[in-house]
Coordinates of C-alpha atoms in Angstrom, one line a residue:
M15 CA -9.2 28.4 -1.8
V16 CA -5.6 28.5 -1.2
A17 CA -3.7 26.7 -3.4
Q18 CA -1.3 25.3 -0.9
V19 CA -4.3 23.5 0.9
D20 CA -4.1 19.8 0.6
P21 CA -7.3 18.6 -0.9
R22 CA -7.5 15.6 1.1
D23 CA -7.7 18.2 4.4
L24 CA -10.2 20.4 3.4
R25 CA -12.5 21.6 6.4
P26 CA -15.9 22.1 6.9
G27 CA -16.9 25.8 5.8
Q28 CA -13.8 26.1 3.1
M29 CA -14.8 27.1 -0.4
V30 CA -13.9 25.6 -3.8
D31 CA -15.0 27.8 -6.4
G32 CA -18.0 29.0 -4.7
W33 CA -18.8 25.1 -3.6
R34 CA -18.8 25.2 0.6
I35 CA -17.3 22.1 1.9
V36 CA -20.1 20.5 4.5
R37 CA -18.1 17.4 5.2
K38 CA -15.7 14.6 3.9
I39 CA -17.5 11.5 2.5
G40 CA -14.7 9.4 1.8
A41 CA -11.1 8.8 -0.3
G42 CA -10.6 6.4 -3.2
T43 CA -7.6 5.5 -5.1
Y44 CA -7.5 8.8 -7.2
G45 CA -9.4 11.3 -5.4
V46 CA -11.3 12.5 -2.0
V47 CA -15.2 13.1 -2.1
Y48 CA -17.0 15.9 -0.3
E49 CA -20.5 16.6 0.5
V50 CA -20.8 20.3 -0.7
E51 CA -23.6 23.1 -0.7
K52 CA -24.2 25.8 -3.2
D53 CA -27.7 28.0 -3.3
G54 CA -29.2 25.6 -1.1
Q55 CA -28.5 22.2 -2.7
R56 CA -26.3 19.6 -1.8
F57 CA -23.9 17.8 -4.0
A58 CA -20.8 15.4 -4.1
L59 CA -17.5 17.0 -5.2
K60 CA -14.7 14.7 -6.1
V61 CA -11.4 16.2 -5.8
A62 CA -8.5 14.4 -8.0
C63 CA -5.1 14.2 -6.1
H64 CA -2.1 12.1 -5.7
R65 CA -1.6 9.5 -2.9
E66 CA 2.0 7.9 -2.6
Q67 CA 0.7 4.6 -3.7
S68 CA -1.1 6.1 -6.5
G69 CA 2.0 5.8 -8.8
D70 CA 3.0 8.5 -11.2
P71 CA 1.7 11.9 -9.8
R72 CA 1.7 13.4 -13.3
Q73 CA -0.9 11.2 -14.3
T74 CA -3.2 12.7 -11.7
D75 CA -4.5 15.1 -14.0
A76 CA -5.0 12.8 -17.2
R77 CA -6.9 10.6 -15.0
A78 CA -9.3 12.8 -13.7
R79 CA -9.9 14.4 -17.2
R80 CA -10.6 10.9 -18.3
E81 CA -13.2 10.5 -15.7
A82 CA -14.9 13.9 -16.7
V83 CA -15.1 12.7 -20.2
C84 CA -16.4 9.2 -19.3
L85 CA -19.0 11.0 -17.3
G86 CA -19.6 13.8 -20.0
K87 CA -20.7 10.9 -22.3
L88 CA -23.4 9.3 -20.2
D89 CA -27.0 10.3 -19.4
H90 CA -28.9 7.6 -17.5
R91 CA -30.8 7.8 -14.4
H92 CA -29.0 4.9 -12.7
I93 CA -25.5 6.1 -13.7
I94 CA -24.2 9.1 -11.4
R95 CA -24.5 12.6 -13.1
M96 CA -21.7 14.9 -13.5
W97 CA -23.0 18.7 -12.9
A98 CA -19.8 20.8 -13.2
Q99 CA -15.8 20.5 -13.3
G100 CA -13.3 22.8 -12.8
R101 CA -9.7 23.4 -11.2
C102 CA -9.4 24.5 -7.5
G103 CA -6.6 26.8 -6.7
D104 CA -3.9 27.9 -9.1
P105 CA -4.9 27.5 -13.0
R106 CA -1.8 25.3 -13.5
S107 CA -0.7 23.5 -10.3
G108 CA -4.0 23.2 -8.8
F109 CA -6.3 20.2 -8.7
L110 CA -9.2 18.9 -11.0
Y111 CA -12.6 18.4 -9.6
V112 CA -15.9 17.4 -10.8
V113 CA -19.2 17.9 -9.2
L114 CA -21.7 15.2 -8.8
D115 CA -24.9 14.0 -7.5
L116 CA -25.1 13.3 -4.1
V117 CA -26.5 9.9 -3.8
D118 CA -28.6 9.4 -0.3
G119 CA -28.3 5.5 0.2
Y120 CA -26.0 2.5 0.8
T121 CA -23.4 0.6 -1.1
L122 CA -24.9 -2.4 -2.9
G123 CA -23.2 -4.6 0.0
E124 CA -24.7 -2.6 2.9
W125 CA -28.3 -2.5 0.9
V126 CA -28.6 -6.5 1.2
R127 CA -27.6 -6.3 4.9
R128 CA -30.0 -3.5 5.7
T129 CA -33.0 -4.3 3.6
Y130 CA -33.4 -8.1 3.8
P131 CA -34.2 -7.8 0.0
T132 CA -36.8 -10.7 -1.7
V133 CA -35.5 -12.4 -4.7
H134 CA -37.8 -10.4 -6.8
E135 CA -36.2 -7.0 -5.7
V136 CA -32.8 -8.1 -6.6
V137 CA -33.8 -9.1 -9.9
V138 CA -35.5 -5.9 -10.5
L139 CA -32.6 -4.0 -9.4
F140 CA -30.0 -5.9 -11.6
R141 CA -32.3 -5.4 -14.5
K142 CA -31.6 -1.5 -14.1
L143 CA -28.1 -2.1 -13.7
F144 CA -27.8 -3.7 -16.8
D145 CA -29.8 -1.2 -18.3
A146 CA -27.4 1.4 -17.3
L147 CA -24.2 -0.8 -18.5
E148 CA -25.9 -1.1 -22.2
H149 CA -26.2 2.7 -22.1
M150 CA -22.6 3.0 -20.9
H151 CA -21.1 0.5 -23.4
A152 CA -23.4 2.0 -26.3
R153 CA -21.3 5.2 -25.8
G154 CA -17.9 3.2 -25.7
V155 CA -17.4 3.9 -22.1
F156 CA -16.3 0.6 -20.0
H157 CA -16.4 1.1 -15.9
R158 CA -13.9 -1.5 -15.3
D159 CA -14.4 -1.7 -11.5
L160 CA -18.1 -2.7 -11.3
S161 CA -17.6 -3.8 -7.5
L162 CA -20.3 -3.8 -4.7
R163 CA -18.8 -0.5 -3.3
N164 CA -19.1 1.4 -6.6
I165 CA -23.1 0.7 -6.6
M166 CA -24.9 2.7 -4.4
V167 CA -28.7 2.1 -3.9
T168 CA -30.7 5.1 -2.7
K169 CA -33.6 5.1 0.1
E170 CA -36.0 4.8 -2.5
G171 CA -34.3 1.3 -3.8
E172 CA -33.0 2.8 -7.1
P173 CA -29.3 1.7 -8.0
V174 CA -26.7 4.4 -9.3
I175 CA -23.4 3.1 -10.5
I176 CA -20.5 5.7 -9.3
D177 CA -16.8 6.1 -9.2
F178 CA -15.4 6.4 -12.7
G179 CA -11.8 6.9 -11.8
A180 CA -10.9 3.7 -13.4
A181 CA -13.2 4.1 -16.3
D182 CA -12.0 4.2 -19.9
Y183 CA -13.5 4.9 -23.3
A184 CA -12.7 4.4 -26.9
A185 CA -9.6 6.3 -28.5
A186 CA -8.7 7.2 -24.7
E187 CA -4.9 7.9 -24.0
E188 CA -3.5 4.6 -22.3
L189 CA -2.7 5.4 -18.7
T190 CA -2.6 2.1 -17.2
D191 CA 0.9 1.3 -15.9
A192 CA 0.5 -2.1 -15.4
P193 CA -0.8 -5.3 -17.5
L194 CA -4.2 -4.9 -15.9
P195 CA -6.2 -2.1 -15.4
P196 CA -7.0 -1.1 -11.8
C197 CA -10.0 -2.9 -10.4
T198 CA -11.4 -5.4 -7.5
P199 CA -9.8 -8.6 -7.8
R200 CA -12.8 -10.4 -6.7
N201 CA -14.6 -9.0 -9.8
R202 CA -11.8 -9.6 -12.1
S203 CA -12.8 -12.2 -15.6
P204 CA -11.0 -15.3 -15.8
E205 CA -9.4 -14.1 -19.2
A206 CA -8.0 -11.0 -17.5
Q207 CA -6.7 -13.1 -14.6
R208 CA -4.8 -15.8 -17.3
F209 CA -3.5 -12.6 -19.2
W210 CA -2.0 -11.6 -15.7
N211 CA -0.7 -14.8 -14.9
E212 CA 1.4 -14.8 -18.4
N213 CA 2.4 -11.4 -18.5
R214 CA 2.9 -10.1 -14.9
L215 CA 6.8 -9.9 -15.3
N216 CA 6.2 -7.7 -18.7
P217 CA 5.7 -4.3 -17.5
E218 CA 4.9 -3.5 -21.5
A219 CA 2.2 -5.9 -21.5
R220 CA -1.6 -4.4 -21.5
Y221 CA -5.0 -6.4 -21.2
P222 CA -7.4 -5.3 -23.9
F223 CA -10.4 -4.7 -21.9
K224 CA -13.8 -5.9 -23.4
A225 CA -17.9 -5.6 -22.7
T226 CA -17.5 -9.1 -21.4
D227 CA -15.4 -7.9 -18.5
D228 CA -17.8 -5.6 -17.1
I229 CA -20.4 -8.1 -17.7
F230 CA -18.5 -10.7 -15.5
A231 CA -17.7 -7.9 -13.0
L232 CA -21.8 -7.1 -12.6
G233 CA -22.2 -10.9 -12.8
A234 CA -19.9 -11.2 -9.8
D235 CA -21.8 -8.5 -8.0
L236 CA -25.3 -10.5 -8.3
Y237 CA -23.4 -13.7 -7.2
D238 CA -22.3 -12.2 -3.9
V239 CA -25.6 -10.7 -3.4
L240 CA -27.5 -13.9 -3.8
T241 CA -24.7 -16.0 -2.0
D242 CA -23.6 -13.7 1.2
P243 CA -25.8 -12.2 3.5
T244 CA -23.4 -9.6 4.8
P245 CA -21.1 -9.0 1.7
Q246 CA -20.1 -5.7 3.0
S247 CA -18.2 -7.3 5.9
S248 CA -16.7 -10.1 3.8
K249 CA -12.9 -8.6 3.7
V250 CA -11.0 -11.7 2.3
R251 CA -12.5 -13.6 -0.6
P252 CA -10.8 -15.2 -3.2
P253 CA -11.5 -14.1 -7.1
L254 CA -14.3 -15.5 -8.8
G255 CA -12.5 -16.0 -12.0
D256 CA -10.1 -18.6 -10.3
A257 CA -9.9 -22.2 -11.9
V258 CA -12.3 -23.5 -9.2
P259 CA -15.8 -22.8 -10.2
P260 CA -17.9 -21.4 -7.2
P261 CA -21.0 -23.5 -5.8
S262 CA -24.2 -22.6 -7.1
P263 CA -26.5 -19.9 -5.2
F264 CA -29.2 -22.5 -5.2
K265 CA -26.8 -24.9 -3.2
V266 CA -25.4 -21.7 -1.1
T267 CA -28.6 -20.9 0.1
Q268 CA -30.4 -24.0 0.5
G269 CA -33.0 -23.4 -2.1
R270 CA -33.9 -19.8 -1.4
V271 CA -32.6 -18.7 -4.7
P272 CA -34.7 -20.3 -7.3
E273 CA -32.7 -22.7 -9.6
V274 CA -33.3 -20.5 -13.0
L275 CA -31.8 -17.2 -11.3
S276 CA -29.3 -19.5 -9.9
S277 CA -28.1 -20.9 -13.1
Y278 CA -28.2 -17.4 -14.8
A279 CA -26.1 -15.9 -12.1
L280 CA -23.5 -18.9 -12.6
M281 CA -23.8 -18.2 -16.6
L282 CA -22.5 -14.5 -15.8
I283 CA -19.5 -15.7 -14.1
H284 CA -18.8 -18.4 -16.8
D285 CA -15.1 -19.0 -17.1
K286 CA -15.0 -18.4 -20.8
P287 CA -16.4 -15.2 -22.4
E288 CA -18.3 -17.0 -25.0
G289 CA -20.0 -18.7 -22.1
R290 CA -21.3 -15.3 -21.0
P291 CA -24.0 -13.1 -22.7
A292 CA -22.2 -11.0 -25.4
T293 CA -23.6 -7.7 -24.6
A294 CA -25.4 -6.1 -21.5
K295 CA -28.6 -6.2 -23.5
D296 CA -28.4 -9.8 -23.7
A297 CA -27.7 -10.1 -20.1
R298 CA -30.6 -7.9 -19.4
S299 CA -33.1 -9.8 -21.2
P300 CA -33.6 -13.1 -18.8
L301 CA -33.9 -10.6 -15.9
E302 CA -37.0 -9.1 -17.9
E303 CA -38.5 -12.2 -17.9
F304 CA -37.9 -13.4 -14.0
A305 CA -39.4 -9.9 -13.1
Q306 CA -42.8 -10.9 -14.3
F307 CA -42.8 -14.1 -12.2
E308 CA -45.5 -14.1 -9.5
G309 CA -44.7 -17.3 -7.4
P310 CA -44.1 -16.9 -3.6
E311 CA -40.4 -18.1 -4.3
W312 CA -40.0 -14.9 -6.2
R313 CA -42.4 -12.2 -4.5
S314 CA -42.2 -13.3 -0.9
T315 CA -38.9 -15.2 0.0
R316 CA -36.2 -13.0 1.2
V317 CA -32.6 -14.0 -0.6
H318 CA -31.1 -14.4 2.9
P319 CA -33.1 -15.0 6.4
V320 CA -32.8 -12.3 8.4
A321 CA -31.2 -13.9 11.1
A322 CA -28.1 -14.5 9.1
Q323 CA -28.0 -10.7 8.6
L324 CA -28.3 -9.7 12.2
P325 CA -25.0 -9.0 14.3
P326 CA -24.3 -10.9 17.0
A327 CA -25.9 -10.1 20.5
P328 CA -23.9 -8.4 22.8
A329 CA -22.4 -10.6 25.9
E330 CA -24.9 -10.2 28.9
I331 CA -23.5 -8.9 31.9
A332 CA -24.6 -10.1 35.7
P333 CA -26.4 -7.6 37.7
G334 CA -23.8 -5.5 39.7
Q335 CA -21.2 -6.7 37.4
V336 CA -18.9 -3.7 35.7
E337 CA -17.9 -4.6 32.1
V338 CA -14.2 -3.5 31.9
P339 CA -13.2 -2.6 28.3
P340 CA -10.4 -4.8 27.0
V341 CA -6.8 -3.4 26.9
P342 CA -5.5 -3.6 23.3
I343 CA -2.2 -5.2 23.2
P344 CA 0.1 -3.1 20.6
S345 CA 1.3 -5.4 17.7
H346 CA 4.8 -3.5 18.2
P347 CA 6.7 -1.7 21.1
S348 CA 6.6 1.6 18.7
A349 CA 2.9 1.8 19.3
V350 CA 3.4 2.2 23.2
P351 CA 3.9 5.5 24.8
G352 CA 7.6 5.7 25.3
A353 CA 8.5 3.2 22.8
G354 CA 12.0 1.4 22.6
A355 CA 13.9 -1.0 24.6
G356 CA 12.4 0.3 27.9
A357 CA 9.0 -0.4 26.4
L358 CA 9.7 -3.6 25.4
N359 CA 10.9 -4.4 28.9
R360 CA 8.0 -3.1 30.6
L361 CA 5.9 -5.0 28.4
R362 CA 7.8 -8.3 29.0
R363 CA 7.8 -7.3 32.7
G364 CA 4.0 -7.6 32.6
W365 CA 4.1 -11.2 31.9
L366 CA 5.2 -11.8 35.3
R367 CA 1.8 -10.6 37.0
P368 CA 0.2 -12.8 39.6
A369 CA -2.4 -14.0 37.1
F370 CA 0.5 -15.6 35.0
V371 CA 2.3 -17.3 37.7
A372 CA 0.2 -20.4 37.9
P373 CA 0.0 -21.2 33.9
L374 CA 3.8 -20.6 33.9
V375 CA 4.3 -23.0 36.9
L376 CA 2.3 -25.5 34.9
V377 CA 4.3 -24.9 31.8
V378 CA 7.6 -25.7 33.4
L379 CA 6.3 -28.6 35.4
A380 CA 5.0 -30.2 32.0
A381 CA 8.2 -29.2 30.2
A382 CA 9.9 -31.1 33.1
V383 CA 7.9 -34.1 32.9
A384 CA 8.4 -34.4 29.2
A385 CA 12.1 -34.0 29.5
F386 CA 12.4 -36.8 31.9
V387 CA 10.1 -39.3 30.1
L388 CA 11.9 -38.3 26.9
Q389 CA 15.5 -39.1 28.7
R390 CA 14.4 -42.6 29.9
P391 CA 15.7 -45.4 28.0
A392 CA 13.5 -47.0 25.6
H393 CA 12.7 -50.4 26.4
P394 CA 11.5 -53.1 23.8
A395 CA 7.8 -53.5 23.8
P396 CA 6.5 -56.9 24.6
P397 CA 5.2 -58.7 21.7
P398 CA 1.5 -58.2 21.1
V399 CA -0.9 -61.0 22.6
A400 CA -3.8 -62.1 20.2
R401 CA -7.0 -61.6 21.9
S402 CA -10.5 -61.3 20.9
A403 CA -11.9 -57.9 21.2
R404 CA -15.4 -57.8 23.6
A405 CA -18.5 -56.9 21.6
D406 CA -19.3 -54.1 24.1
Q407 CA -15.4 -52.9 24.1
P408 CA -14.8 -49.5 22.3
P409 CA -11.7 -49.9 19.8
T410 CA -8.4 -48.9 20.9
P411 CA -7.8 -45.1 19.7
S412 CA -5.0 -44.7 17.6
P413 CA -1.8 -43.1 18.8
L414 CA -1.1 -39.8 18.8
A415 CA 0.6 -38.3 15.7
E416 CA 4.4 -37.5 16.6
K417 CA 5.0 -33.9 17.2
P418 CA 8.1 -32.3 15.5
T419 CA 9.3 -30.6 18.9
S420 CA 12.0 -33.3 19.7
R421 CA 14.3 -30.9 17.7
P422 CA 14.7 -27.5 16.4
A423 CA 12.8 -27.3 13.0
Q424 CA 15.5 -26.4 10.0
L425 CA 16.2 -23.0 9.6
A426 CA 16.2 -21.3 6.0
S427 CA 19.4 -20.2 4.3
P428 CA 20.6 -16.9 5.9
L429 CA 21.1 -15.4 2.5
P430 CA 21.1 -16.4 -1.2
T431 CA 24.0 -15.5 -3.4
Q432 CA 23.4 -13.2 -6.2
E433 CA 23.4 -16.2 -8.7
K434 CA 20.7 -18.0 -6.5
A435 CA 18.3 -15.2 -6.3
S436 CA 15.4 -15.8 -8.5
P437 CA 12.4 -14.0 -9.7
S438 CA 9.8 -17.1 -8.7
V439 CA 8.3 -17.5 -5.7
K440 CA 8.7 -21.2 -5.6
Q441 CA 11.3 -22.1 -3.2
P442 CA 14.0 -24.5 -5.0
D443 CA 14.0 -28.0 -4.0
N444 CA 18.0 -27.8 -3.6
S445 CA 17.5 -24.5 -1.4
P446 CA 20.5 -24.5 0.9
T447 CA 19.4 -25.1 4.7
L448 CA 21.0 -25.0 8.0
T449 CA 21.2 -28.2 10.2
S450 CA 20.2 -26.5 13.3
G451 CA 22.6 -28.1 15.4
V452 CA 23.1 -31.7 13.8
P453 CA 26.7 -31.8 13.0
N454 CA 26.5 -34.2 9.9
P455 CA 22.8 -34.9 9.0
Q456 CA 24.0 -37.4 6.6
K457 CA 25.4 -39.7 9.3
A458 CA 22.7 -38.8 12.2
S459 CA 21.8 -41.8 13.8
P460 CA 17.9 -42.8 13.3
R461 CA 15.4 -41.1 15.4
R462 CA 13.7 -43.5 18.0
V463 CA 10.1 -44.3 17.7
L464 CA 8.3 -42.6 20.9
S465 CA 6.2 -44.3 23.0
K466 CA 2.4 -43.4 23.6
A467 CA 3.0 -42.2 26.9
E468 CA 6.1 -40.3 25.7
R469 CA 4.0 -38.7 22.7
C470 CA 1.4 -37.5 25.4
A471 CA 3.9 -35.8 27.5
L472 CA 5.5 -34.0 24.6
L473 CA 2.1 -33.0 23.5
V474 CA 1.1 -31.5 27.1
A475 CA 4.5 -30.0 26.8
S476 CA 4.2 -28.2 23.4
V477 CA 0.5 -27.1 24.1
A478 CA 1.5 -25.3 27.3
W479 CA 4.4 -24.0 26.0
I480 CA 2.4 -22.4 23.0
K481 CA -0.4 -21.4 25.2
A482 CA 2.3 -19.5 27.5
G483 CA 3.1 -17.1 24.3
C484 CA 6.9 -18.4 23.8
S485 CA 7.9 -17.2 20.3
G486 CA 9.8 -19.4 18.2
V487 CA 13.1 -19.3 16.8
Q488 CA 14.0 -16.0 15.4
T489 CA 15.2 -16.6 11.8
R490 CA 16.7 -13.7 9.8
P491 CA 19.9 -13.4 7.6
D492 CA 23.1 -12.4 9.6
P493 CA 24.3 -8.5 9.2
E494 CA 27.0 -7.9 6.6
D495 CA 28.6 -5.6 4.2
C496 CA 26.9 -4.9 0.6
P497 CA 29.1 -6.0 -2.3
E498 CA 30.9 -3.3 -3.5
E499 CA 29.6 -3.5 -7.2
A500 CA 26.0 -3.1 -5.7
V501 CA 27.1 0.1 -3.9
R502 CA 28.4 1.5 -6.7
A503 CA 25.6 0.5 -9.0
M504 CA 23.2 2.1 -6.4
K505 CA 25.2 5.4 -6.7
E506 CA 25.0 5.5 -10.5
M507 CA 21.6 5.1 -10.0
G508 CA 21.2 8.2 -7.8
W509 CA 20.0 6.1 -4.7
S510 CA 21.4 7.5 -1.6
T511 CA 22.5 4.9 1.0
Q512 CA 22.4 7.3 3.9
G513 CA 18.7 7.3 4.6
G514 CA 18.1 9.3 1.3
T515 CA 16.6 6.7 -1.1
Q516 CA 13.6 5.0 0.8
P517 CA 11.9 2.8 -2.2
F518 CA 7.9 1.9 -1.5
I519 CA 8.1 -1.4 -2.9
L520 CA 5.2 -3.8 -3.9
V521 CA 6.8 -6.9 -2.4
D522 CA 5.9 -9.5 -4.7
V523 CA 4.4 -8.9 -8.4
T524 CA 2.8 -12.3 -8.5
K525 CA 0.4 -11.4 -5.5
G526 CA -1.4 -8.6 -7.8
S527 CA -1.0 -5.3 -8.9
V528 CA -0.3 -2.1 -7.0
E529 CA -4.0 -1.2 -7.5
E530 CA -5.2 -4.7 -6.2
A531 CA -2.9 -4.0 -2.9
R532 CA -5.2 -0.8 -2.3
E533 CA -8.2 -3.1 -2.5
Q534 CA -6.6 -5.9 -0.5
N535 CA -3.4 -5.3 1.2
R536 CA -2.7 -8.3 2.8
T537 CA -1.6 -11.6 2.1
V538 CA 0.1 -14.9 2.9
W539 CA 3.9 -15.1 2.6
K540 CA 6.5 -17.7 2.8
D541 CA 10.0 -18.2 2.8
G542 CA 12.0 -18.0 -0.7
P543 CA 13.1 -16.1 -3.8
V544 CA 10.5 -12.8 -4.5
T545 CA 10.1 -10.4 -7.1
G546 CA 9.0 -6.6 -6.1
A547 CA 8.6 -3.8 -8.3
L548 CA 9.3 0.1 -7.4
I549 CA 5.9 1.8 -6.9
R550 CA 7.6 5.0 -7.8
A551 CA 10.4 6.4 -9.7
E552 CA 13.6 6.3 -7.6
G553 CA 16.4 8.2 -9.2
K554 CA 17.3 6.9 -12.6
A555 CA 14.9 3.6 -11.9
P556 CA 11.5 4.3 -13.4
A557 CA 8.1 3.1 -11.5
G558 CA 7.6 -0.6 -12.0
T559 CA 11.2 -1.5 -12.1
R560 CA 11.4 -5.0 -11.0
L561 CA 13.5 -6.2 -7.9
D562 CA 14.6 -9.7 -7.3
G563 CA 15.1 -10.7 -3.7
H564 CA 14.5 -13.1 -0.9
L565 CA 11.9 -13.4 2.2
W566 CA 12.4 -15.1 5.6
T567 CA 9.3 -15.4 7.4
T568 CA 9.9 -17.9 10.4
G569 CA 10.6 -15.6 13.0
D570 CA 8.5 -12.9 14.7
R571 CA 8.6 -10.6 11.5
I572 CA 9.0 -10.8 8.0
Y573 CA 12.2 -9.7 6.4
G574 CA 13.0 -9.2 2.9
R575 CA 16.3 -8.4 1.0
Y576 CA 16.1 -7.3 -2.8
L577 CA 19.4 -8.1 -4.5
R578 CA 19.2 -7.3 -8.3
A579 CA 17.2 -4.4 -10.3
H580 CA 16.0 -4.9 -14.0
L581 CA 16.5 -1.9 -15.5
S582 CA 15.2 -0.5 -18.8
G583 CA 17.1 -2.0 -21.8
G584 CA 17.3 -5.3 -20.2
R585 CA 20.2 -4.3 -18.0
T586 CA 20.6 -6.1 -14.7
V587 CA 22.3 -4.2 -11.7
P588 CA 23.0 -5.7 -8.0
I589 CA 21.5 -3.7 -5.3
C590 CA 21.0 -4.0 -1.6
V591 CA 17.7 -3.1 -0.6
E592 CA 15.9 -4.2 2.7
L593 CA 12.4 -4.2 3.9
T594 CA 11.6 -1.7 6.8
D595 CA 8.3 -0.8 8.5
G596 CA 8.3 2.6 10.4
G597 CA 12.1 2.6 10.4
D598 CA 12.2 -0.9 11.9
L599 CA 13.8 -3.7 10.0
G600 CA 11.6 -5.9 8.4
M601 CA 7.5 -6.0 8.3
D602 CA 5.2 -6.6 11.1
K603 CA 3.0 -9.8 11.1
R604 CA -0.5 -8.8 10.9
E605 CA -3.5 -10.6 12.5
G606 CA -4.6 -13.8 11.1
S607 CA -0.8 -14.8 11.1
K608 CA -0.3 -18.7 11.4
P609 CA 2.7 -20.7 12.2
G610 CA 4.3 -21.4 8.7
A611 CA 1.6 -18.8 6.9
P612 CA 2.2 -15.4 8.1
V613 CA 0.3 -12.5 7.0
G614 CA 2.0 -9.3 6.0
S615 CA 1.3 -6.3 3.6
K616 CA 1.7 -6.6 0.1
V617 CA 3.5 -3.1 0.1
S618 CA 6.3 -1.7 2.2
S619 CA 8.7 0.9 2.4
S620 CA 12.8 -0.3 2.2
H621 CA 16.0 1.1 2.5
A622 CA 19.1 1.1 0.1
V623 CA 21.9 0.4 2.5
E624 CA 25.6 -0.3 2.2
R625 CA 25.7 -2.8 5.0
W626 CA 22.8 -5.3 5.6
R627 CA 21.5 -5.0 9.2

């Protein structure tokens, strides 16, 4: 293999030290996996490589060597086996690889959906997994990411633990560059979550991973298998280590999961480590007993009804009707061929097609009616007349709640000062705001209470306006020059403000680590101060450098400015860094965004600037 070939782009037929590439299976945080062939046998070849989001590229070799050491210590039928290892390409600059078993089967989440397991089959499978975990811990190895995707089930129903890229062993060199090791947030233990909450702003803190953390993670997998009929499709789920205890599998499945197994699953994810089994062997013992039970609730009952695991039926098409595939609407004009102002104008003109004329006429009419009603002088309502309600008369419905559309909502401050920026994500109660056209809010006259008719008209107009797709008020800070001291500080750090320095940023360290962002890259944002971090080194600022700033989320994009950098040795310097997305200012709002709760990426590109745009 030629050394210059990127290991992420190997093609079928290429050779890696005698292993012929058959196809690409997938890519993970620290490597790419291919199916390979040699002497008529098929294997999996995992090549270690560095991605931009992976942090320090010098750690790539160290992580690959640690994974190989962990695999070399293990020999268990339910743990993936390593057959060979080496370095492809140049012996000094090439990429390390390991050759592994090729597992023909499904991930654990897919196995649940595609095989409709019985309670007994789930018990037997997890008994084997805890047996493999006991073997692993006896040799001083922690997997540290026992998630649904890192457990395979063969076509014969045998589980196999895979992907030791985040694994660790006794006396191994510390490679984690964050308080917590990489893992799936859903499967993180409560004690690890508490450690993160207490140390997320301390880049030197390191969590001491223990056997009970692996036990919790495997228990979280059991809980999801017992409670979710399609766990492989559940994209956003809160960590099971949160303060609120999850409902029991017995309750979730309406009794399909036996109570004793339900209680056992909750014990594995107990919020305190002393409430869980102390060892994997202790965790396996109850499963040995459950596997002997013969009743129909164990041997014949499927954990989930088959109907709950089937995909929805496709919509029927009437005879002679031609199904027209929907035209995708790009999330940003840059996604349209010939993007730019012209593309944006074409999108806007598309709204004026005949199909939209009637709805727009209704919108204008509703708005006019609402304006007419609201401008009428208010007459005092006559005193209520006491009368007894007839027995057959329904109660009078309560008035509609007043909608805050009679005047623009207050806007966030255009920009906090260097002194007001805070690493906390909580918006201060005394945060400055604009008054949205109200000249003197302290002396403003009290608002008139709207009548029932006025509120109805206002509600109709508001709903029509929203349905028409009209965007809200654009909220973003005003362009201005960056302070001279910030420009000098960035130059001292080796940052170029002419497009040369484009830091890749973890937008908010309180939303999780870089590893968690790879697992679940979206979150809900809100206006206010924020503390981010450099994902990779920039000039003299190392990876992990904390950046204090502010977010604005009210408009059609998410804008962010970072004002201070906390360097090593406790030194803090002013900076001017703004979030960007593909060269455009700010971040796109993603699917699932709602008013007041925009969804965006946890990581973003950015630019060091001399003038805020």
